[in-house]
mmCIF file of C-alpha atoms in Angstrom:
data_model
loop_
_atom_site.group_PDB
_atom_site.id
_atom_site.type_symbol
_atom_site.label_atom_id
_atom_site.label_comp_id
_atom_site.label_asym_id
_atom_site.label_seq_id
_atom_site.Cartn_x
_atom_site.Cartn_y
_atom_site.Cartn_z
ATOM 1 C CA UNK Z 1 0.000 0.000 0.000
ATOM 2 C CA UNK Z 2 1.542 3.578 -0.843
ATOM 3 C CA UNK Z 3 2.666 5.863 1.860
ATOM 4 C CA UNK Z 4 -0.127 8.681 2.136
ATOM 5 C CA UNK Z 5 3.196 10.781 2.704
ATOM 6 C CA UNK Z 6 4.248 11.407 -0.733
ATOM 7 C CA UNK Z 7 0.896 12.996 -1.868
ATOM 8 C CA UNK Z 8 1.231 14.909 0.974
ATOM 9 C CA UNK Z 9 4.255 15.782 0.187
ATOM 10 C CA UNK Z 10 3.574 16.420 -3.624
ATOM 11 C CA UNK Z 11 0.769 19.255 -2.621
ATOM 12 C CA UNK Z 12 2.980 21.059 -0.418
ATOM 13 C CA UNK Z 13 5.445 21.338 -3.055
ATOM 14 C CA UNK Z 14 2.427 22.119 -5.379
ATOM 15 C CA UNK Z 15 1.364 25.025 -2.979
ATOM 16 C CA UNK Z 16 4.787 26.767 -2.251
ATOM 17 C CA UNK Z 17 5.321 26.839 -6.410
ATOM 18 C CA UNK Z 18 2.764 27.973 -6.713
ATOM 19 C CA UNK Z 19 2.742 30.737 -4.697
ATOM 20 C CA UNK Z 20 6.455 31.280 -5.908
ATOM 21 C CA UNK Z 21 6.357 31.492 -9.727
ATOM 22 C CA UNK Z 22 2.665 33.070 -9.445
ATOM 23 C CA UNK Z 23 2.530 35.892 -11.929
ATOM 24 C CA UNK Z 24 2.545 39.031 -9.944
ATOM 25 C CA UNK Z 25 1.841 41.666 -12.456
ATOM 26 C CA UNK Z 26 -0.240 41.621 -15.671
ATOM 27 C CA UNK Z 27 0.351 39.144 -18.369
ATOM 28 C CA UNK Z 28 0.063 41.593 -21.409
ATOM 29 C CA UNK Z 29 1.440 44.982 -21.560
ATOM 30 C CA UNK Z 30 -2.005 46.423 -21.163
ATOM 31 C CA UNK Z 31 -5.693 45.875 -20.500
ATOM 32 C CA UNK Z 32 -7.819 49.161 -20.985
ATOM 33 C CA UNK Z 33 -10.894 48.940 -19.005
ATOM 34 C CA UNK Z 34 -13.931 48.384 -20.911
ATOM 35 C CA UNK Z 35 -16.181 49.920 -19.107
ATOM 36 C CA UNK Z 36 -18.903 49.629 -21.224
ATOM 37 C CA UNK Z 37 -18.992 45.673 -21.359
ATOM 38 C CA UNK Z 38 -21.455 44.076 -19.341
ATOM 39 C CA UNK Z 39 -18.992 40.797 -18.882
ATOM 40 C CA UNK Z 40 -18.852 40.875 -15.172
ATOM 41 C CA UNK Z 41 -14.878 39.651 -13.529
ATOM 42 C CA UNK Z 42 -12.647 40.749 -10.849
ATOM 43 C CA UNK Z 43 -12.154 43.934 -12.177
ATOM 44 C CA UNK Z 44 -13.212 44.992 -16.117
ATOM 45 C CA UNK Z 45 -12.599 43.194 -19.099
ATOM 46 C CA UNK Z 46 -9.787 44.580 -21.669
ATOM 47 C CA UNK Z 47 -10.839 46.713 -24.444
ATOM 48 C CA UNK Z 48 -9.797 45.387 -27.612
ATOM 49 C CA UNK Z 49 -5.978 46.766 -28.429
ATOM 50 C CA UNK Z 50 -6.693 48.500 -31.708
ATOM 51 C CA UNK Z 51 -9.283 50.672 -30.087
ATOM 52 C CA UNK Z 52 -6.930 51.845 -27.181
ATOM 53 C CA UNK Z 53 -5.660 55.544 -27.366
ATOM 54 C CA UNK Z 54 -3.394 57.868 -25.085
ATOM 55 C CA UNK Z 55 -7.145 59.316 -23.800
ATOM 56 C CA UNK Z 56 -7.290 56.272 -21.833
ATOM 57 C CA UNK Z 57 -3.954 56.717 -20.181
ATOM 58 C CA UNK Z 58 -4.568 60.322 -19.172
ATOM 59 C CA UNK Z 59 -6.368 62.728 -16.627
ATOM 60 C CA UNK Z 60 -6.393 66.345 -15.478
ATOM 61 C CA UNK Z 61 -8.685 66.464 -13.161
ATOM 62 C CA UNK Z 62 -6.018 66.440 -9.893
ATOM 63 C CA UNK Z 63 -4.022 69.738 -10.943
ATOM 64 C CA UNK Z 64 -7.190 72.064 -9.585
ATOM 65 C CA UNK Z 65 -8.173 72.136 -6.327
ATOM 66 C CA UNK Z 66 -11.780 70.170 -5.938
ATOM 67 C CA UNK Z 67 -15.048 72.880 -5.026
ATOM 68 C CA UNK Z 68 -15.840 71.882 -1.491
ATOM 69 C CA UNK Z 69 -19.155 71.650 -1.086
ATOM 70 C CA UNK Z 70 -19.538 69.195 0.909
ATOM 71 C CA UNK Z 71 -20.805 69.467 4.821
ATOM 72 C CA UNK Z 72 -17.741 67.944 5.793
ATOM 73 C CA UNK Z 73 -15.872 70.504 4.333
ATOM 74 C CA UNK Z 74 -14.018 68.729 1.980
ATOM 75 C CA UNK Z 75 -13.864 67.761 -1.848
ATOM 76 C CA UNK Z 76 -12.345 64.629 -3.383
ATOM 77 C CA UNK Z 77 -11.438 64.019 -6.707
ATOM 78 C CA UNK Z 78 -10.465 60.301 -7.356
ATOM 79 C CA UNK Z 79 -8.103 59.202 -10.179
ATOM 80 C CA UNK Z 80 -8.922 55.790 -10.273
ATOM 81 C CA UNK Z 81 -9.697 52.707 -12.725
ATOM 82 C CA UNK Z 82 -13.123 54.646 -13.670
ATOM 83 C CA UNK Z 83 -11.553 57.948 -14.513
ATOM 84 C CA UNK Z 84 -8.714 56.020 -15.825
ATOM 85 C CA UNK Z 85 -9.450 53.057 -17.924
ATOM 86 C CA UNK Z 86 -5.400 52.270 -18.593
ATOM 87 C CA UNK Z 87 -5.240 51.368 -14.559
ATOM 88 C CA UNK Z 88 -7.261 48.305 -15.000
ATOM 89 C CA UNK Z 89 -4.629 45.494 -13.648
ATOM 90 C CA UNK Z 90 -1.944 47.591 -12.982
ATOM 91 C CA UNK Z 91 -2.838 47.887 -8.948
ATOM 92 C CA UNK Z 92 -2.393 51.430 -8.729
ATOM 93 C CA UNK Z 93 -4.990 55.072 -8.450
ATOM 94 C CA UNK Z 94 -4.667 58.384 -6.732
ATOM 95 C CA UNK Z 95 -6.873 61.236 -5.275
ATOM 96 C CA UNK Z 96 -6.981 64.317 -4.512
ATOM 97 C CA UNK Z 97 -8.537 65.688 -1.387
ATOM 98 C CA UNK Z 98 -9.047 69.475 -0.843
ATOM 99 C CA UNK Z 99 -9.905 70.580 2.882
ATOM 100 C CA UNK Z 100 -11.629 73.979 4.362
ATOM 101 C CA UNK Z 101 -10.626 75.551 7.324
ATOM 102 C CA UNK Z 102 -11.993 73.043 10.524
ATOM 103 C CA UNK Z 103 -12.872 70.180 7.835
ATOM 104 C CA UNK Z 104 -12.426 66.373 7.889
ATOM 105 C CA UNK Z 105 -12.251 62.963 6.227
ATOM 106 C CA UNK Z 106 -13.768 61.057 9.265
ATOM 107 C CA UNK Z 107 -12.671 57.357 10.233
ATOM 108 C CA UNK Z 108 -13.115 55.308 7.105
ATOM 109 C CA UNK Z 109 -10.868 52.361 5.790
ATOM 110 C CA UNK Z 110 -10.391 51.167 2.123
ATOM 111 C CA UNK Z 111 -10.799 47.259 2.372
ATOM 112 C CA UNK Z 112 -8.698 46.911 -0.701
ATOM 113 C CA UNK Z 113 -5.939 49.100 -0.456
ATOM 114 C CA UNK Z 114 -2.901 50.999 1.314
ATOM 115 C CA UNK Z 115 -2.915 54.396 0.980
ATOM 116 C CA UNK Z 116 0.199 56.901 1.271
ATOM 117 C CA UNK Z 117 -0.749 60.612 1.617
ATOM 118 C CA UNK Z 118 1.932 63.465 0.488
ATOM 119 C CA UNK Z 119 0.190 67.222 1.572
ATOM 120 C CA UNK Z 120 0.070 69.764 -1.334
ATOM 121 C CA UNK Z 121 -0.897 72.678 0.921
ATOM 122 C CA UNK Z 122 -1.684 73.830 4.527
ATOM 123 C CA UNK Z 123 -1.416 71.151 7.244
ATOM 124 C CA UNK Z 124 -3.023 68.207 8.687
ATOM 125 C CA UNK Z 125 -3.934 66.220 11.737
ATOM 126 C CA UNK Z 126 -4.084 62.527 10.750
ATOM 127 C CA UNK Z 127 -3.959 59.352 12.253
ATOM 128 C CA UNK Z 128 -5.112 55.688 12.041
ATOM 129 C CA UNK Z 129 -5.956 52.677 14.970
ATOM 130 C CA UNK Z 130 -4.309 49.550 15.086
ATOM 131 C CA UNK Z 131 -6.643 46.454 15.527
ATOM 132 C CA UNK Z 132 -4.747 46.763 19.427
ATOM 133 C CA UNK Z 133 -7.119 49.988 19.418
ATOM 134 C CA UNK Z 134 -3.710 52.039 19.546
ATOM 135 C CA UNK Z 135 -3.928 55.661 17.667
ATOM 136 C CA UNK Z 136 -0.824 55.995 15.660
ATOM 137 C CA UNK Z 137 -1.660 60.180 15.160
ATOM 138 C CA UNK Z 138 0.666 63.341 14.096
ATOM 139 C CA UNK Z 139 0.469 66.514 12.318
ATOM 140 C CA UNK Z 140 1.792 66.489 8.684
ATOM 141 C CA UNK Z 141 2.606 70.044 6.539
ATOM 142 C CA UNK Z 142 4.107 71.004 3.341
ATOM 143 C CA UNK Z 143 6.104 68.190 1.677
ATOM 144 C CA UNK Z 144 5.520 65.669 4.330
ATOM 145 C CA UNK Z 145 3.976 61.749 3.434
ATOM 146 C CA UNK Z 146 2.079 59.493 5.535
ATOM 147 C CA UNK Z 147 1.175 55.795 5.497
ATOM 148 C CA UNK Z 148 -1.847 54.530 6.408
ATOM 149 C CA UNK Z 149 -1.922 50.447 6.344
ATOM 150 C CA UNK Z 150 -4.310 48.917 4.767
ATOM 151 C CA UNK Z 151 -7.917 48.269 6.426
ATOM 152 C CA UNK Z 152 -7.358 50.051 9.357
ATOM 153 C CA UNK Z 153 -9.558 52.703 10.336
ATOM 154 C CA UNK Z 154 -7.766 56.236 9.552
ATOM 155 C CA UNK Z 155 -8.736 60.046 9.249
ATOM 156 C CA UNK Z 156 -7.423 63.261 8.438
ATOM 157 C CA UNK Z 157 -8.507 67.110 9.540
ATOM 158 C CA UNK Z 158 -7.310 70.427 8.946
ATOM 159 C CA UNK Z 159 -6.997 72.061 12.548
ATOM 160 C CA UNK Z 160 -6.268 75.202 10.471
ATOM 161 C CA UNK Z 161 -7.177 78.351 9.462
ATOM 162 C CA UNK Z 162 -6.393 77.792 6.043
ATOM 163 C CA UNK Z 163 -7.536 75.737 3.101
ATOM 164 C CA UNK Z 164 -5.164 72.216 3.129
ATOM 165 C CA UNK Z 165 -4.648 69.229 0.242
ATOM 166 C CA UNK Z 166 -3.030 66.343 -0.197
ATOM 167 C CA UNK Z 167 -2.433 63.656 -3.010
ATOM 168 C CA UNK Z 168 -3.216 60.217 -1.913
ATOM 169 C CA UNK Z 169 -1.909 56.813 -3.988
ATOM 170 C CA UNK Z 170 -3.412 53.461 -3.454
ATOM 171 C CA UNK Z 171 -2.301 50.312 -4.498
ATOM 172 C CA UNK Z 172 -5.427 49.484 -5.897
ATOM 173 C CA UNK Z 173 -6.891 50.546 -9.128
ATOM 174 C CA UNK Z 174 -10.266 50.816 -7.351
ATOM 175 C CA UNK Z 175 -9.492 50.714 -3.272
ATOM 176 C CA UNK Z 176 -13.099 50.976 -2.167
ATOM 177 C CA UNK Z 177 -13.785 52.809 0.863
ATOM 178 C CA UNK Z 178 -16.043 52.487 3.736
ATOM 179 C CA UNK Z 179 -17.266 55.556 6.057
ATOM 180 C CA UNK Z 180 -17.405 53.772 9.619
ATOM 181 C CA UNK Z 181 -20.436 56.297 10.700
ATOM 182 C CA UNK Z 182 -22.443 55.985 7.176
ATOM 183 C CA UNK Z 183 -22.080 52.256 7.041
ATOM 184 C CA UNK Z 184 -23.182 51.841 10.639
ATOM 185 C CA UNK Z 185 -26.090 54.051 9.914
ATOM 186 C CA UNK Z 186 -27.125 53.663 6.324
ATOM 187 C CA UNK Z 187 -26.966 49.474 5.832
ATOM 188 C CA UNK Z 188 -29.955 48.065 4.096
ATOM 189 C CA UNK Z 189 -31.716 46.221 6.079
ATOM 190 C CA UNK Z 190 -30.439 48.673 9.072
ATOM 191 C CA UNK Z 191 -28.837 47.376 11.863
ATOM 192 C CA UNK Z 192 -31.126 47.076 14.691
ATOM 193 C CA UNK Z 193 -31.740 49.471 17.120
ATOM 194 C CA UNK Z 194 -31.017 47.522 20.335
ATOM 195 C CA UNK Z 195 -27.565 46.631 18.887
ATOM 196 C CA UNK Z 196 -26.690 50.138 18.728
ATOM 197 C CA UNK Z 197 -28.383 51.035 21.856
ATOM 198 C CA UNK Z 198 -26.894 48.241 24.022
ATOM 199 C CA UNK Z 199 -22.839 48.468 21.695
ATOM 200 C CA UNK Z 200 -22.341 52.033 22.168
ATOM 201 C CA UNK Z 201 -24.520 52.945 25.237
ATOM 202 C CA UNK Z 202 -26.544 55.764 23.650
ATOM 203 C CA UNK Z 203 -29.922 56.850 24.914
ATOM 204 C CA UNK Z 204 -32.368 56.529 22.119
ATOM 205 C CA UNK Z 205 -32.440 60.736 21.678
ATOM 206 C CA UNK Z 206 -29.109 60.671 20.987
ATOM 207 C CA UNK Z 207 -28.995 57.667 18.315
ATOM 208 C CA UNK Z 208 -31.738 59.724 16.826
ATOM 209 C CA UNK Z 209 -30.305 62.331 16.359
ATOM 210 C CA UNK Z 210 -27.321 61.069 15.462
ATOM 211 C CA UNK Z 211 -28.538 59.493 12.479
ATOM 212 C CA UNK Z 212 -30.537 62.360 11.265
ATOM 213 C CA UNK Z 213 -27.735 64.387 9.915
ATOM 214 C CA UNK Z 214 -26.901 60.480 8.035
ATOM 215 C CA UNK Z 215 -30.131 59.548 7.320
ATOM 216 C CA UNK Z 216 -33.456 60.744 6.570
ATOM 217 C CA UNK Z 217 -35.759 59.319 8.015
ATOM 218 C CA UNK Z 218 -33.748 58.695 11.113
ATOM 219 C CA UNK Z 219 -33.354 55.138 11.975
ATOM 220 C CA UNK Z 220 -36.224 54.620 13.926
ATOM 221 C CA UNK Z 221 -38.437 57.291 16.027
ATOM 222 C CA UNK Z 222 -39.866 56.430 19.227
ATOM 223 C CA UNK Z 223 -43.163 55.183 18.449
ATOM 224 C CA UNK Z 224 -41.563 52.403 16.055
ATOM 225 C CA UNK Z 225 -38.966 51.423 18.869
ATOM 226 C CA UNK Z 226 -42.079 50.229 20.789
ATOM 227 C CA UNK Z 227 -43.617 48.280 18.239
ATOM 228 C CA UNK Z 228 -39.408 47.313 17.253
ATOM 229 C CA UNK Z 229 -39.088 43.168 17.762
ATOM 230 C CA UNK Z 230 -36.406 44.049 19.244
ATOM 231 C CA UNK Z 231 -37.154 46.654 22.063
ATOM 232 C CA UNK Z 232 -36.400 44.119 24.899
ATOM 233 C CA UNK Z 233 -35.960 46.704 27.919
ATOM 234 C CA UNK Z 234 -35.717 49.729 25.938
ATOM 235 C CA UNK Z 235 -37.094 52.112 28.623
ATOM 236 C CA UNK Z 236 -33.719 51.286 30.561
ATOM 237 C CA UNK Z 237 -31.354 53.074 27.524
ATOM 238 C CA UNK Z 238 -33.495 56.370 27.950
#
């Protein structure tokens, strides 16, 4: 009877190849985004190679600063795989992100991405948390780059009296991103009430009104919490 540690053996050998001699970058020299094809992959299917022009390499849109409109007080302007087609597979993007005086890019991480800031203007206040719940936080000015690893919760504010921007770079062609407050408060189907009662030990006023500035409706008023299925001693988070 054959020893069962060969096979074993074999697929280890298998495994560690092929993690070894994996190709790490993109098997043609490029693959324009069609972004018009319905063909649905891990990322976008290439546009055919006769049909690919410089247009697809290029973009202008970061050289301006962005019109900040925004109650946050700032104004982003992404360079990534959907402004620029010619990014598709090649694991890279930028941004740019304009700040007013006393505005913020509040705790958010991008799930598929690390993202290195360099400051174009004014100064900022940034920081991120380690999954220790450790704030790794300094003030950044003129010329200066910062790292912020990749999933972790991270931020940025201008503490200043003057307008501040940066350029960010992901290693991502599209690195997602994910607002912790507006994900909390916006899911579909919410989360339930309770949960964020009993998690964060808010009265309901204050989860109302909370949300409202997120949300409108807020996410639930006080005549639905009592008819909520899941209002299980709600009178005691008042």
């Amino acid at each position: 009877m054959a020893s069962p540690v060969l096979p074993l053996s074999l697929l280890l050998l298998f495994a560690i190849l092929s993690n070894t001699f994996a190709d790490p970058v993109p098997l043609q020299d490029t693959c324009v985004a069609d972004l018009s094809s319905g063909v649905t992959i891990n990322g976008f299917v290439c546009k055919p190679s006769n049909k690919v022009t410089a247009d697809d390499f290029f973009f202008d849109g970061l050289k301006n600063p962005g019109r900040i409109t925004s109650p946050l007080g700032t104004a982003v302007t992404p360079a990534f795989v959907l402004s620029i087609p010619g990014l598709n597979t090649l694991g890279a993007s930028q941004a740019r992100v304009d700040f007013a005086p006393g505005g913020s890019n509040p705790p958010h991480i991008h799930p598929r991405a690390t993202e290195m800031i360099y400051i174009l203007e004014g100064e900022l206040e940034v920081g991120f948390i380690t999954t220790a719940n450790v704030l790794i936080t300094r003030t950044i000015t003129l010329g200066e780059t910062f790292v912020f690893p990749k999933g972790l919760v991270h931020f940025q504010i201008n503490n200043g009296v003057k307008n501040a921007a940066m350029l960010v770079s992901f290693n991502s062609q599209l690195p997602g991103i994910q607002s912790i407050a507006f994900t909390l408060f916006t899911a579909s189907p919410p989360v339930q009430t309770m949960c964020w009662l009993r998690r964060f030990k808010l009265g309901l006023r204050r989860l109302i009104i909370l949300s409202r500035d997120l949300l409108r409706p807020p996410i639930m008023s006080f005549r639905d919490l009592l008819r909520s299925p899941d209002n299980v001693n709600w009178v005691t988070y008042f």
